[in-house]
């Protein structure tokens, strides 16, 4: 079954304690992306990756890091989490950014609470 | 500075009637326009899209209209069904930047 898998689904942690949210896809997609969803703000793109070792900033990259060492995995790293990063996070993948021809597939989300 | 706006946070429609969801954008350089549907506790799922060279695209009960002069996108659902109750996001994409920009979402409630 084609899917994007995020882990963990829920996490409560404290300010400053480094954390990683993993994302894996089994569709051999080149393009992967991270979003955060906040009330009244919709989905905002954090980082995206066009292929292995190629990453770029989205609209809200501050406080986040990513890496793309393998095609299937695209972890999101919060080196020093702060309360304003409390949010619902989604990972997505598609064939190389083709717009309407290859729409993104999303994971089920990771709810992060930073105390 | 929101480049993609969905001005109606919520919409209620009777079952069997038409649902019209709207989206406005500011940049005429966007190439593709997409609609995603999101149920609680799930990720968004792709619904329908349209490229900037077209003004209409249909897929079953769903039709997307693009008015480039007004920089306006709309999604029509006919007939609406209770299972359509969800949050709908419009999104835009620019080939050159490989970036997606999403709207803030509209919560649709279809009343039985």
mmCIF file of N, CA and C in Angstrom, chain B:
data_model
loop_
_atom_site.group_PDB
_atom_site.id
_atom_site.type_symbol
_atom_site.label_atom_id
_atom_site.label_comp_id
_atom_site.label_asym_id
_atom_site.label_seq_id
_atom_site.Cartn_x
_atom_site.Cartn_y
_atom_site.Cartn_z
ATOM 1 N N UNK B 1 1.439 38.560 5.178
ATOM 2 C CA UNK B 1 1.152 38.760 3.760
ATOM 3 C C UNK B 1 0.728 37.420 3.150
ATOM 4 N N UNK B 2 -0.583 37.162 3.171
ATOM 5 C CA UNK B 2 -1.064 35.872 2.693
ATOM 6 C C UNK B 2 -1.269 35.906 1.194
ATOM 7 N N UNK B 3 -0.600 35.028 0.497
ATOM 8 C CA UNK B 3 -0.722 34.987 -0.950
ATOM 9 C C UNK B 3 -1.934 34.175 -1.398
ATOM 10 N N UNK B 4 -2.426 33.338 -0.495
ATOM 11 C CA UNK B 4 -3.584 32.494 -0.821
ATOM 12 C C UNK B 4 -4.579 32.627 0.332
ATOM 13 N N UNK B 5 -5.789 33.054 0.016
ATOM 14 C CA UNK B 5 -6.760 33.314 1.073
ATOM 15 C C UNK B 5 -8.045 32.541 0.847
ATOM 16 N N UNK B 6 -8.519 31.947 1.909
ATOM 17 C CA UNK B 6 -9.855 31.372 1.919
ATOM 18 C C UNK B 6 -10.625 32.159 2.971
ATOM 19 N N UNK B 7 -11.475 33.055 2.506
ATOM 20 C CA UNK B 7 -12.086 34.028 3.400
ATOM 21 C C UNK B 7 -13.227 33.475 4.235
ATOM 22 N N UNK B 8 -13.742 32.312 3.863
ATOM 23 C CA UNK B 8 -14.821 31.719 4.644
ATOM 24 C C UNK B 8 -14.270 30.582 5.486
ATOM 25 N N UNK B 9 -14.194 30.766 6.805
ATOM 26 C CA UNK B 9 -13.669 29.686 7.650
ATOM 27 C C UNK B 9 -14.598 28.474 7.695
ATOM 28 N N UNK B 10 -15.897 28.711 7.485
ATOM 29 C CA UNK B 10 -16.825 27.586 7.556
ATOM 30 C C UNK B 10 -17.997 27.808 6.613
ATOM 31 N N UNK B 11 -18.658 26.683 6.283
ATOM 32 C CA UNK B 11 -19.783 26.709 5.350
ATOM 33 C C UNK B 11 -20.685 25.525 5.680
ATOM 34 N N UNK B 12 -21.987 25.787 5.749
ATOM 35 C CA UNK B 12 -22.955 24.701 5.974
ATOM 36 C C UNK B 12 -23.888 24.623 4.787
ATOM 37 N N UNK B 13 -24.145 23.400 4.323
ATOM 38 C CA UNK B 13 -24.967 23.184 3.138
ATOM 39 C C UNK B 13 -25.871 21.984 3.376
ATOM 40 N N UNK B 14 -27.070 22.041 2.842
ATOM 41 C CA UNK B 14 -27.968 20.894 2.950
ATOM 42 C C UNK B 14 -27.545 19.787 1.978
ATOM 43 N N UNK B 15 -27.721 18.561 2.408
ATOM 44 C CA UNK B 15 -27.435 17.414 1.542
ATOM 45 C C UNK B 15 -28.191 17.549 0.215
ATOM 46 N N UNK B 16 -27.495 17.251 -0.877
ATOM 47 C CA UNK B 16 -28.112 17.320 -2.197
ATOM 48 C C UNK B 16 -27.945 18.658 -2.888
ATOM 49 N N UNK B 17 -27.607 19.699 -2.096
ATOM 50 C CA UNK B 17 -27.424 21.028 -2.683
ATOM 51 C C UNK B 17 -25.984 21.204 -3.150
ATOM 52 N N UNK B 18 -25.714 22.356 -3.765
ATOM 53 C CA UNK B 18 -24.364 22.643 -4.231
ATOM 54 C C UNK B 18 -23.546 23.291 -3.110
ATOM 55 N N UNK B 19 -22.294 22.857 -2.970
ATOM 56 C CA UNK B 19 -21.338 23.526 -2.083
ATOM 57 C C UNK B 19 -20.357 24.287 -2.961
ATOM 58 N N UNK B 20 -20.110 25.533 -2.618
ATOM 59 C CA UNK B 20 -19.142 26.345 -3.368
ATOM 60 C C UNK B 20 -18.105 26.867 -2.388
ATOM 61 N N UNK B 21 -16.872 26.451 -2.597
ATOM 62 C CA UNK B 21 -15.778 26.912 -1.753
ATOM 63 C C UNK B 21 -14.889 27.818 -2.579
ATOM 64 N N UNK B 22 -14.448 28.908 -1.973
ATOM 65 C CA UNK B 22 -13.718 29.932 -2.719
ATOM 66 C C UNK B 22 -12.298 30.139 -2.199
ATOM 67 N N UNK B 23 -11.476 30.612 -3.101
ATOM 68 C CA UNK B 23 -10.066 30.834 -2.791
ATOM 69 C C UNK B 23 -9.563 31.978 -3.658
ATOM 70 N N UNK B 24 -8.876 32.930 -3.055
ATOM 71 C CA UNK B 24 -8.297 34.051 -3.804
ATOM 72 C C UNK B 24 -6.782 34.027 -3.670
ATOM 73 N N UNK B 25 -6.101 34.431 -4.718
ATOM 74 C CA UNK B 25 -4.647 34.453 -4.668
ATOM 75 C C UNK B 25 -4.133 35.762 -5.238
ATOM 76 N N UNK B 26 -2.877 36.049 -4.967
ATOM 77 C CA UNK B 26 -2.354 37.369 -5.327
ATOM 78 C C UNK B 26 -1.355 37.337 -6.477
ATOM 79 N N UNK B 27 -0.724 36.193 -6.728
ATOM 80 C CA UNK B 27 0.393 36.146 -7.668
ATOM 81 C C UNK B 27 -0.031 35.478 -8.970
ATOM 82 N N UNK B 28 0.077 36.198 -10.064
ATOM 83 C CA UNK B 28 -0.352 35.645 -11.351
ATOM 84 C C UNK B 28 0.662 34.643 -11.920
ATOM 85 N N UNK B 29 1.773 34.426 -11.225
ATOM 86 C CA UNK B 29 2.787 33.487 -11.700
ATOM 87 C C UNK B 29 2.522 32.036 -11.282
ATOM 88 N N UNK B 30 1.537 31.807 -10.439
ATOM 89 C CA UNK B 30 1.263 30.434 -10.007
ATOM 90 C C UNK B 30 0.847 29.585 -11.211
ATOM 91 N N UNK B 31 1.396 28.338 -11.258
ATOM 92 C CA UNK B 31 1.139 27.459 -12.402
ATOM 93 C C UNK B 31 -0.048 26.536 -12.210
ATOM 94 N N UNK B 32 -0.161 26.018 -10.994
ATOM 95 C CA UNK B 32 -1.166 24.993 -10.731
ATOM 96 C C UNK B 32 -1.934 25.332 -9.463
ATOM 97 N N UNK B 33 -3.179 24.908 -9.481
ATOM 98 C CA UNK B 33 -4.063 25.197 -8.366
ATOM 99 C C UNK B 33 -4.722 23.881 -7.963
ATOM 100 N N UNK B 34 -4.677 23.586 -6.671
ATOM 101 C CA UNK B 34 -5.137 22.283 -6.208
ATOM 102 C C UNK B 34 -6.097 22.444 -5.037
ATOM 103 N N UNK B 35 -6.945 21.458 -4.880
ATOM 104 C CA UNK B 35 -7.814 21.370 -3.704
ATOM 105 C C UNK B 35 -7.525 20.063 -2.979
ATOM 106 N N UNK B 36 -7.404 20.177 -1.665
ATOM 107 C CA UNK B 36 -7.219 19.027 -0.804
ATOM 108 C C UNK B 36 -8.354 18.999 0.216
ATOM 109 N N UNK B 37 -8.690 17.782 0.627
ATOM 110 C CA UNK B 37 -9.721 17.582 1.639
ATOM 111 C C UNK B 37 -9.062 16.959 2.861
ATOM 112 N N UNK B 38 -9.482 17.387 4.046
ATOM 113 C CA UNK B 38 -8.873 16.842 5.256
ATOM 114 C C UNK B 38 -9.948 16.468 6.275
ATOM 115 N N UNK B 39 -9.912 15.195 6.672
ATOM 116 C CA UNK B 39 -10.744 14.720 7.775
ATOM 117 C C UNK B 39 -9.943 14.805 9.069
ATOM 118 N N UNK B 40 -10.624 14.895 10.210
ATOM 119 C CA UNK B 40 -9.919 14.921 11.502
ATOM 120 C C UNK B 40 -9.010 13.709 11.674
ATOM 121 N N UNK B 41 -7.857 13.940 12.271
ATOM 122 C CA UNK B 41 -6.885 12.891 12.590
ATOM 123 C C UNK B 41 -6.301 12.200 11.348
ATOM 124 N N UNK B 42 -6.468 12.817 10.193
ATOM 125 C CA UNK B 42 -5.856 12.284 8.976
ATOM 126 C C UNK B 42 -5.098 13.393 8.264
ATOM 127 N N UNK B 43 -4.198 12.996 7.362
ATOM 128 C CA UNK B 43 -3.538 13.996 6.533
ATOM 129 C C UNK B 43 -4.442 14.432 5.396
ATOM 130 N N UNK B 44 -4.141 15.574 4.794
ATOM 131 C CA UNK B 44 -4.921 16.025 3.625
ATOM 132 C C UNK B 44 -4.817 15.014 2.490
ATOM 133 N N UNK B 45 -5.888 14.895 1.727
ATOM 134 C CA UNK B 45 -5.867 14.049 0.531
ATOM 135 C C UNK B 45 -6.232 14.894 -0.681
ATOM 136 N N UNK B 46 -5.574 14.618 -1.766
ATOM 137 C CA UNK B 46 -5.779 15.367 -3.000
ATOM 138 C C UNK B 46 -7.187 15.129 -3.541
ATOM 139 N N UNK B 47 -7.794 16.211 -4.023
ATOM 140 C CA UNK B 47 -9.157 16.116 -4.537
ATOM 141 C C UNK B 47 -9.199 16.378 -6.043
ATOM 142 N N UNK B 48 -8.749 17.544 -6.452
ATOM 143 C CA UNK B 48 -8.831 17.939 -7.849
ATOM 144 C C UNK B 48 -7.885 19.105 -8.072
ATOM 145 N N UNK B 49 -7.468 19.302 -9.315
ATOM 146 C CA UNK B 49 -6.551 20.399 -9.597
ATOM 147 C C UNK B 49 -6.832 20.979 -10.977
ATOM 148 N N UNK B 50 -6.149 22.092 -11.264
ATOM 149 C CA UNK B 50 -6.294 22.739 -12.562
ATOM 150 C C UNK B 50 -5.004 23.494 -12.848
ATOM 151 N N UNK B 51 -4.602 23.492 -14.092
ATOM 152 C CA UNK B 51 -3.415 24.269 -14.449
ATOM 153 C C UNK B 51 -3.845 25.665 -14.881
ATOM 154 N N UNK B 52 -2.900 26.561 -14.912
ATOM 155 C CA UNK B 52 -3.214 27.963 -15.198
ATOM 156 C C UNK B 52 -3.651 28.199 -16.636
ATOM 157 N N UNK B 53 -3.493 27.202 -17.485
ATOM 158 C CA UNK B 53 -3.895 27.395 -18.888
ATOM 159 C C UNK B 53 -5.351 26.997 -19.117
ATOM 160 N N UNK B 54 -5.997 26.480 -18.099
ATOM 161 C CA UNK B 54 -7.395 26.072 -18.217
ATOM 162 C C UNK B 54 -8.274 26.948 -17.331
ATOM 163 N N UNK B 55 -9.598 26.880 -17.552
ATOM 164 C CA UNK B 55 -10.478 27.612 -16.656
ATOM 165 C C UNK B 55 -11.500 26.715 -15.957
ATOM 166 N N UNK B 56 -11.485 25.433 -16.300
ATOM 167 C CA UNK B 56 -12.438 24.518 -15.662
ATOM 168 C C UNK B 56 -11.895 23.108 -15.733
ATOM 169 N N UNK B 57 -12.125 22.348 -14.654
ATOM 170 C CA UNK B 57 -11.778 20.937 -14.651
ATOM 171 C C UNK B 57 -12.812 20.201 -13.810
ATOM 172 N N UNK B 58 -13.326 19.097 -14.374
ATOM 173 C CA UNK B 58 -14.371 18.334 -13.693
ATOM 174 C C UNK B 58 -13.900 16.942 -13.358
ATOM 175 N N UNK B 59 -14.358 16.438 -12.214
ATOM 176 C CA UNK B 59 -14.101 15.055 -11.849
ATOM 177 C C UNK B 59 -15.286 14.582 -11.013
ATOM 178 N N UNK B 60 -16.219 13.948 -11.690
ATOM 179 C CA UNK B 60 -17.412 13.462 -10.991
ATOM 180 C C UNK B 60 -18.225 14.598 -10.404
ATOM 181 N N UNK B 61 -18.430 14.569 -9.104
ATOM 182 C CA UNK B 61 -19.229 15.616 -8.448
ATOM 183 C C UNK B 61 -18.438 16.896 -8.215
ATOM 184 N N UNK B 62 -17.161 16.885 -8.483
ATOM 185 C CA UNK B 62 -16.288 18.011 -8.168
ATOM 186 C C UNK B 62 -15.859 18.750 -9.441
ATOM 187 N N UNK B 63 -15.997 20.070 -9.393
ATOM 188 C CA UNK B 63 -15.563 20.916 -10.496
ATOM 189 C C UNK B 63 -14.771 22.073 -9.924
ATOM 190 N N UNK B 64 -13.623 22.340 -10.517
ATOM 191 C CA UNK B 64 -12.826 23.491 -10.107
ATOM 192 C C UNK B 64 -12.863 24.515 -11.234
ATOM 193 N N UNK B 65 -13.084 25.766 -10.867
ATOM 194 C CA UNK B 65 -13.108 26.881 -11.808
ATOM 195 C C UNK B 65 -11.965 27.826 -11.475
ATOM 196 N N UNK B 66 -11.313 28.313 -12.521
ATOM 197 C CA UNK B 66 -10.227 29.271 -12.346
ATOM 198 C C UNK B 66 -10.535 30.534 -13.129
ATOM 199 N N UNK B 67 -10.573 31.648 -12.431
ATOM 200 C CA UNK B 67 -10.772 32.956 -13.056
ATOM 201 C C UNK B 67 -9.476 33.737 -12.880
ATOM 202 N N UNK B 68 -8.651 33.708 -13.924
ATOM 203 C CA UNK B 68 -7.307 34.294 -13.796
ATOM 204 C C UNK B 68 -7.357 35.815 -13.690
ATOM 205 N N UNK B 69 -8.278 36.428 -14.351
ATOM 206 C CA UNK B 69 -8.331 37.901 -14.292
ATOM 207 C C UNK B 69 -8.691 38.364 -12.892
ATOM 208 N N UNK B 70 -9.532 37.585 -12.211
ATOM 209 C CA UNK B 70 -9.927 37.940 -10.846
ATOM 210 C C UNK B 70 -9.020 37.289 -9.807
ATOM 211 N N UNK B 71 -8.094 36.439 -10.245
ATOM 212 C CA UNK B 71 -7.226 35.672 -9.348
ATOM 213 C C UNK B 71 -8.087 34.929 -8.319
ATOM 214 N N UNK B 72 -9.025 34.179 -8.835
ATOM 215 C CA UNK B 72 -10.022 33.512 -7.996
ATOM 216 C C UNK B 72 -10.197 32.072 -8.442
ATOM 217 N N UNK B 73 -10.267 31.203 -7.461
ATOM 218 C CA UNK B 73 -10.429 29.768 -7.666
ATOM 219 C C UNK B 73 -11.640 29.315 -6.869
ATOM 220 N N UNK B 74 -12.442 28.439 -7.452
ATOM 221 C CA UNK B 74 -13.561 27.923 -6.674
ATOM 222 C C UNK B 74 -13.723 26.426 -6.909
ATOM 223 N N UNK B 75 -14.281 25.774 -5.915
ATOM 224 C CA UNK B 75 -14.576 24.348 -5.978
ATOM 225 C C UNK B 75 -16.076 24.182 -5.802
ATOM 226 N N UNK B 76 -16.705 23.501 -6.756
ATOM 227 C CA UNK B 76 -18.126 23.215 -6.671
ATOM 228 C C UNK B 76 -18.319 21.718 -6.418
ATOM 229 N N UNK B 77 -19.155 21.409 -5.461
ATOM 230 C CA UNK B 77 -19.482 20.015 -5.174
ATOM 231 C C UNK B 77 -20.985 19.852 -5.368
ATOM 232 N N UNK B 78 -21.355 19.012 -6.352
ATOM 233 C CA UNK B 78 -22.764 18.812 -6.650
ATOM 234 C C UNK B 78 -23.041 17.341 -6.966
ATOM 235 N N UNK B 79 -23.989 16.680 -6.301
ATOM 236 C CA UNK B 79 -24.668 17.156 -5.101
ATOM 237 C C UNK B 79 -23.807 16.913 -3.864
ATOM 238 N N UNK B 80 -23.970 17.737 -2.875
ATOM 239 C CA UNK B 80 -23.203 17.564 -1.637
ATOM 240 C C UNK B 80 -23.739 16.377 -0.848
ATOM 241 N N UNK B 81 -22.821 15.666 -0.202
ATOM 242 C CA UNK B 81 -23.176 14.493 0.601
ATOM 243 C C UNK B 81 -22.587 14.661 2.009
ATOM 244 N N UNK B 82 -23.197 14.027 3.007
ATOM 245 C CA UNK B 82 -22.666 14.153 4.377
ATOM 246 C C UNK B 82 -21.199 13.750 4.485
ATOM 247 N N UNK B 83 -20.762 12.782 3.686
ATOM 248 C CA UNK B 83 -19.367 12.360 3.695
ATOM 249 C C UNK B 83 -18.404 13.408 3.175
ATOM 250 N N UNK B 84 -18.937 14.470 2.577
ATOM 251 C CA UNK B 84 -18.087 15.565 2.104
ATOM 252 C C UNK B 84 -17.709 16.510 3.239
ATOM 253 N N UNK B 85 -18.317 16.336 4.392
ATOM 254 C CA UNK B 85 -18.006 17.200 5.537
ATOM 255 C C UNK B 85 -16.545 17.016 5.927
ATOM 256 N N UNK B 86 -15.781 18.095 5.824
ATOM 257 C CA UNK B 86 -14.333 18.044 6.032
ATOM 258 C C UNK B 86 -13.814 19.470 5.949
ATOM 259 N N UNK B 87 -12.512 19.617 6.163
ATOM 260 C CA UNK B 87 -11.865 20.907 5.910
ATOM 261 C C UNK B 87 -11.241 20.849 4.514
ATOM 262 N N UNK B 88 -11.475 21.886 3.726
ATOM 263 C CA UNK B 88 -10.965 21.947 2.365
ATOM 264 C C UNK B 88 -9.898 23.037 2.274
ATOM 265 N N UNK B 89 -8.754 22.652 1.739
ATOM 266 C CA UNK B 89 -7.660 23.596 1.535
ATOM 267 C C UNK B 89 -7.433 23.799 0.044
ATOM 268 N N UNK B 90 -7.307 25.050 -0.367
ATOM 269 C CA UNK B 90 -6.801 25.289 -1.704
ATOM 270 C C UNK B 90 -5.284 25.457 -1.591
ATOM 271 N N UNK B 91 -4.596 25.166 -2.662
ATOM 272 C CA UNK B 91 -3.140 25.286 -2.675
ATOM 273 C C UNK B 91 -2.704 25.723 -4.058
ATOM 274 N N UNK B 92 -1.591 26.434 -4.101
ATOM 275 C CA UNK B 92 -1.027 26.872 -5.375
ATOM 276 C C UNK B 92 0.401 26.377 -5.459
ATOM 277 N N UNK B 93 0.876 26.264 -6.678
ATOM 278 C CA UNK B 93 2.213 25.721 -6.915
ATOM 279 C C UNK B 93 2.841 26.468 -8.074
ATOM 280 N N UNK B 94 4.128 26.749 -7.920
ATOM 281 C CA UNK B 94 4.875 27.404 -8.995
ATOM 282 C C UNK B 94 6.000 26.502 -9.421
ATOM 283 N N UNK B 95 6.035 26.134 -10.699
ATOM 284 C CA UNK B 95 7.044 25.192 -11.187
ATOM 285 C C UNK B 95 8.459 25.664 -10.899
ATOM 286 N N UNK B 96 8.731 26.918 -11.078
ATOM 287 C CA UNK B 96 10.087 27.409 -10.914
ATOM 288 C C UNK B 96 10.615 27.323 -9.495
ATOM 289 N N UNK B 97 9.740 27.482 -8.507
ATOM 290 C CA UNK B 97 10.172 27.483 -7.107
ATOM 291 C C UNK B 97 10.007 26.125 -6.445
ATOM 292 N N UNK B 98 9.164 25.253 -7.013
ATOM 293 C CA UNK B 98 8.848 23.948 -6.419
ATOM 294 C C UNK B 98 8.222 24.078 -5.038
ATOM 295 N N UNK B 99 7.620 25.211 -4.770
ATOM 296 C CA UNK B 99 6.998 25.447 -3.471
ATOM 297 C C UNK B 99 5.481 25.417 -3.588
ATOM 298 N N UNK B 100 4.861 24.934 -2.527
ATOM 299 C CA UNK B 100 3.416 24.942 -2.421
ATOM 300 C C UNK B 100 3.012 25.977 -1.375
ATOM 301 N N UNK B 101 1.929 26.687 -1.638
ATOM 302 C CA UNK B 101 1.356 27.600 -0.659
ATOM 303 C C UNK B 101 -0.105 27.213 -0.478
ATOM 304 N N UNK B 102 -0.472 26.989 0.780
ATOM 305 C CA UNK B 102 -1.832 26.571 1.086
ATOM 306 C C UNK B 102 -2.638 27.731 1.662
ATOM 307 N N UNK B 103 -3.935 27.667 1.442
ATOM 308 C CA UNK B 103 -4.845 28.592 2.103
ATOM 309 C C UNK B 103 -5.101 28.147 3.533
ATOM 310 N N UNK B 104 -5.939 28.901 4.234
ATOM 311 C CA UNK B 104 -6.186 28.636 5.650
ATOM 312 C C UNK B 104 -7.265 27.587 5.881
ATOM 313 N N UNK B 105 -7.965 27.210 4.832
ATOM 314 C CA UNK B 105 -8.947 26.141 4.961
ATOM 315 C C UNK B 105 -10.363 26.649 5.188
ATOM 316 N N UNK B 106 -11.329 25.887 4.688
ATOM 317 C CA UNK B 106 -12.756 26.133 4.924
ATOM 318 C C UNK B 106 -13.368 24.826 5.426
ATOM 319 N N UNK B 107 -14.039 24.926 6.567
ATOM 320 C CA UNK B 107 -14.692 23.728 7.120
ATOM 321 C C UNK B 107 -16.087 23.617 6.532
ATOM 322 N N UNK B 108 -16.317 22.567 5.775
ATOM 323 C CA UNK B 108 -17.626 22.329 5.158
ATOM 324 C C UNK B 108 -18.406 21.326 5.989
ATOM 325 N N UNK B 109 -19.646 21.688 6.267
ATOM 326 C CA UNK B 109 -20.543 20.779 6.967
ATOM 327 C C UNK B 109 -21.748 20.542 6.066
ATOM 328 N N UNK B 110 -21.984 19.296 5.699
ATOM 329 C CA UNK B 110 -23.143 18.952 4.876
ATOM 330 C C UNK B 110 -24.175 18.317 5.787
ATOM 331 N N UNK B 111 -25.331 18.969 5.857
ATOM 332 C CA UNK B 111 -26.374 18.566 6.796
ATOM 333 C C UNK B 111 -27.332 17.588 6.133
ATOM 334 N N UNK B 112 -27.565 16.468 6.808
ATOM 335 C CA UNK B 112 -28.470 15.441 6.262
ATOM 336 C C UNK B 112 -29.936 15.854 6.386
#
